Coordinates of C-alpha atoms in Angstrom, one line a residue:
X163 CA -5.7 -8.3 -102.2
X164 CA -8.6 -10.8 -102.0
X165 CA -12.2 -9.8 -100.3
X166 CA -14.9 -12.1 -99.6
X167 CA -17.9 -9.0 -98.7
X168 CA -21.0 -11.5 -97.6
X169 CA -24.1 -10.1 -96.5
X170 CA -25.0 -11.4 -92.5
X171 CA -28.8 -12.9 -93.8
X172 CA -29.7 -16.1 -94.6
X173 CA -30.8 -16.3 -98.0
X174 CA -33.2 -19.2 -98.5
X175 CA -33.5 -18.7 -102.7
X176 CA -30.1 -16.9 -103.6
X177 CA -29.2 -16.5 -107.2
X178 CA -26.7 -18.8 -108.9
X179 CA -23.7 -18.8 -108.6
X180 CA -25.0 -18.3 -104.5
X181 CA -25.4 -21.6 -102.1
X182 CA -29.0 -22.1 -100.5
X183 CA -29.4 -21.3 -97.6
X184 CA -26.1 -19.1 -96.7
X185 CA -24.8 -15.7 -97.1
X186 CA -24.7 -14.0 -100.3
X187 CA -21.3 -13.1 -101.0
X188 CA -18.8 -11.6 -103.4
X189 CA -15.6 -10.9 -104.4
X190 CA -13.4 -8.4 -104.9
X191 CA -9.0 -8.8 -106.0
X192 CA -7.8 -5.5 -105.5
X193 CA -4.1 -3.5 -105.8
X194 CA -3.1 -3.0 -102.2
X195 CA -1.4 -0.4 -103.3
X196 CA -4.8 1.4 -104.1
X197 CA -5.5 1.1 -100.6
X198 CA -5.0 4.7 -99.4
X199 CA -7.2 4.6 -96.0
X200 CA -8.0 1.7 -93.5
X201 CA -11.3 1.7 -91.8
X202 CA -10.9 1.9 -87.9
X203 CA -14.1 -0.7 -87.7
X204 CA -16.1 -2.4 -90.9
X205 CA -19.5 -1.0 -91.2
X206 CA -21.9 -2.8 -88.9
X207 CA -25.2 -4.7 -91.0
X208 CA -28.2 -3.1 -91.6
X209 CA -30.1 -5.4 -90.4
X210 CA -29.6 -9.1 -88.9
X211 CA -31.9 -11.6 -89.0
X212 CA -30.5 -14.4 -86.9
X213 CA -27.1 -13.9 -85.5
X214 CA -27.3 -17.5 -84.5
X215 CA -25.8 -19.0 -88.0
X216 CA -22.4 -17.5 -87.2
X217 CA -22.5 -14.7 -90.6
X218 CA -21.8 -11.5 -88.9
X219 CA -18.1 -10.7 -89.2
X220 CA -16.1 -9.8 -85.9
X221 CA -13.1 -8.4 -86.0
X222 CA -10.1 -10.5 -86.4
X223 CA -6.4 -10.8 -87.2
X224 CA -5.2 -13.4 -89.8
X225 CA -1.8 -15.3 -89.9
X226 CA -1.2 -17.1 -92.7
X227 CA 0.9 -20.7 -91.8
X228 CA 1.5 -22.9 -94.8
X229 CA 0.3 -26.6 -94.7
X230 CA -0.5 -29.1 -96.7
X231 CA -3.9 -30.9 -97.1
X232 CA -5.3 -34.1 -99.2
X233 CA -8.0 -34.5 -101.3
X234 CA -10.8 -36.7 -99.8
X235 CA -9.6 -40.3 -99.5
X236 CA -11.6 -41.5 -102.6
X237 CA -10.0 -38.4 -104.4
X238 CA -6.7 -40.4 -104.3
X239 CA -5.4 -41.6 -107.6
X240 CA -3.8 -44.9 -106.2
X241 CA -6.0 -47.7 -104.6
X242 CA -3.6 -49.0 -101.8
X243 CA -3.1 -45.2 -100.9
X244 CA -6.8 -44.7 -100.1
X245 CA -6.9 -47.8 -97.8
X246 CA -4.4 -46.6 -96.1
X247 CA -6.1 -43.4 -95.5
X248 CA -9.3 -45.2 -94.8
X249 CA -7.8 -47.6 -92.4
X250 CA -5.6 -44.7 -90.3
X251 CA -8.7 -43.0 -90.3
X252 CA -10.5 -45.9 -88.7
X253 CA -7.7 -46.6 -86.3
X254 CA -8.0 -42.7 -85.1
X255 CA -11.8 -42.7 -84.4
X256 CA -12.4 -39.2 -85.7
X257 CA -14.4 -40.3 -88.9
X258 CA -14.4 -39.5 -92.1
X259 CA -12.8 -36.3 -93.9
X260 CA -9.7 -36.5 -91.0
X261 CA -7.2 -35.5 -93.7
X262 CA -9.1 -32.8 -95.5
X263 CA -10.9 -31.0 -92.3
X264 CA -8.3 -27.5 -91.7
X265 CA -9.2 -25.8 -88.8
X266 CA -10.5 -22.7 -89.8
X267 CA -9.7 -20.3 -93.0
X268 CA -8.0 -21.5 -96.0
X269 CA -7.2 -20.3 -99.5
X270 CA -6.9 -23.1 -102.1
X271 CA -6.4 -27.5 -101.3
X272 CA -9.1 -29.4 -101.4
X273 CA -12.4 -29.0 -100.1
X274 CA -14.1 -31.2 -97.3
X275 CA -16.9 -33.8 -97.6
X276 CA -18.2 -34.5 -94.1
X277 CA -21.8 -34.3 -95.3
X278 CA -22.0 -35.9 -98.6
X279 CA -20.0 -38.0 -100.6
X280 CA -17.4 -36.0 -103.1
X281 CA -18.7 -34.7 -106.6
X282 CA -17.4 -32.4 -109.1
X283 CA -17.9 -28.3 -108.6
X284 CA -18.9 -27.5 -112.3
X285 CA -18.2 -24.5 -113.8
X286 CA -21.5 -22.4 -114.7
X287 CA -20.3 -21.1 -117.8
X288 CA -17.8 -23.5 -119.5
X289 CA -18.4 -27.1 -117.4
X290 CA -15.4 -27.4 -116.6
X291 CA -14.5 -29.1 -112.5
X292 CA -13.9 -26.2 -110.6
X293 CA -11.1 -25.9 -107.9
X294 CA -11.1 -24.9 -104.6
X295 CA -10.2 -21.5 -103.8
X296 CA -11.2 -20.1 -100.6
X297 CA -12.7 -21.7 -97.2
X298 CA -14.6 -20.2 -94.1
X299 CA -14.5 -23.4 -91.7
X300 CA -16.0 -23.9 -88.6
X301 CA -13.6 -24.3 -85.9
X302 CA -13.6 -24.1 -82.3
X303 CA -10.1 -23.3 -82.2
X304 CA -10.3 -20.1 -84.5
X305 CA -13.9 -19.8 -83.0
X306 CA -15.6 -19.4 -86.5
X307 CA -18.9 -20.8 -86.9
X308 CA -20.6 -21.3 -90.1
X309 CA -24.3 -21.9 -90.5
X310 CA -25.0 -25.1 -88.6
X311 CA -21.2 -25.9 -88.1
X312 CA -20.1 -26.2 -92.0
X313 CA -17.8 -24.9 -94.4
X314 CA -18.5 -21.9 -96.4
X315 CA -16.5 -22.3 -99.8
X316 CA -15.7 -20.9 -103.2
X317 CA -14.4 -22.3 -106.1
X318 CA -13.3 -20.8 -109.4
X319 CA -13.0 -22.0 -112.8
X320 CA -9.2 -23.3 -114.2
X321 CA -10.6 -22.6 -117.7
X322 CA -11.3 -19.0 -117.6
X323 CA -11.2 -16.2 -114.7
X324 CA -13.8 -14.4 -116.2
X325 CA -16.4 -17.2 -115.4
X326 CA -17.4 -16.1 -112.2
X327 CA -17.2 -18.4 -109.0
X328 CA -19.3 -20.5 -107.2
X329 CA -20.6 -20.6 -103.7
X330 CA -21.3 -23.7 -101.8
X331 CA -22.2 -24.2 -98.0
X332 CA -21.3 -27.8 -96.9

């Protein structure tokens, strides 16, 4: 079982691995099967600073659905492939990042670029390009907002799962 804990604060100067200006979070993979007891409700905050940047978890209900999603258009390894993105994308009006922008929560794909252009997530320890494996996404379909209407995401390192992750607000 995967847990993302967070605290609900903004954290102007977080330690690394920790994005600027976001939650500091962690993670936890635990047995299921160790689960003995379910909390009726999470344990509210402490304290709260500014409820306004969309950290303090509300109760929900997941449902995982399968899909597929593309790395940013430049990500693409053929040439004539990324115009074609480029020039559907133009066609639709909705801007740039329309293939990679899921709705919402996701485990692994590829992370969005809607605020800068894309550049390698590099591992702390070894160097190596992280991948993507979780996403909080603002949405208003799933009614999830993050910060100032961004992505919360984590990525791990291929080389080694003892290298810790890394925690980027985008």
């Amino acid at each position: 079982m995967f847990q993302l804990l967070w605290c609900p604060n903004v954290h102007w100067d977080p330690p690394a691995p920790q994005a600027d200006v976001s939650p500091v979070a962690e993670i936890r993979w635990r047995n299921s099967a160790d689960v003995t007891r379910i909390l009726d409700s999470p344990p509210l905050p402490v304290r709260q600073e500014d409820p306004g940047y969309g950290y303090t978890p509300v109760p929900c209900t997941l449902t995982p659905v399968p899909l597929l999603d593309f790395p940013y258009a430049q990500g693409l390894p053929d040439a004539e492939l990324v115009e074609s993105v480029l020039e559907y994308e133009e066609a639709t009006g909705d801007g740039n990042d329309l293939i990679t922008c899921v709705a919402g929560i996701k485990f692994g794909g590829w992370p969005t670029w809607h605020l800068t252009d894309p550049y390698d997530i590099s591992c702390l320890t070894c160097g190596a390009p992280c991948g993507l494996l979780f996403t909080v996404g603002s949405d208003l379909t799933t009614n999830i907002t993050v910060g100032r209407w961004g992505d919360f995401r984590v990525f791990a390192c291929p080389a080694e799962e003892g290298h810790g992750y890394i925690f980027d607000q985008h």
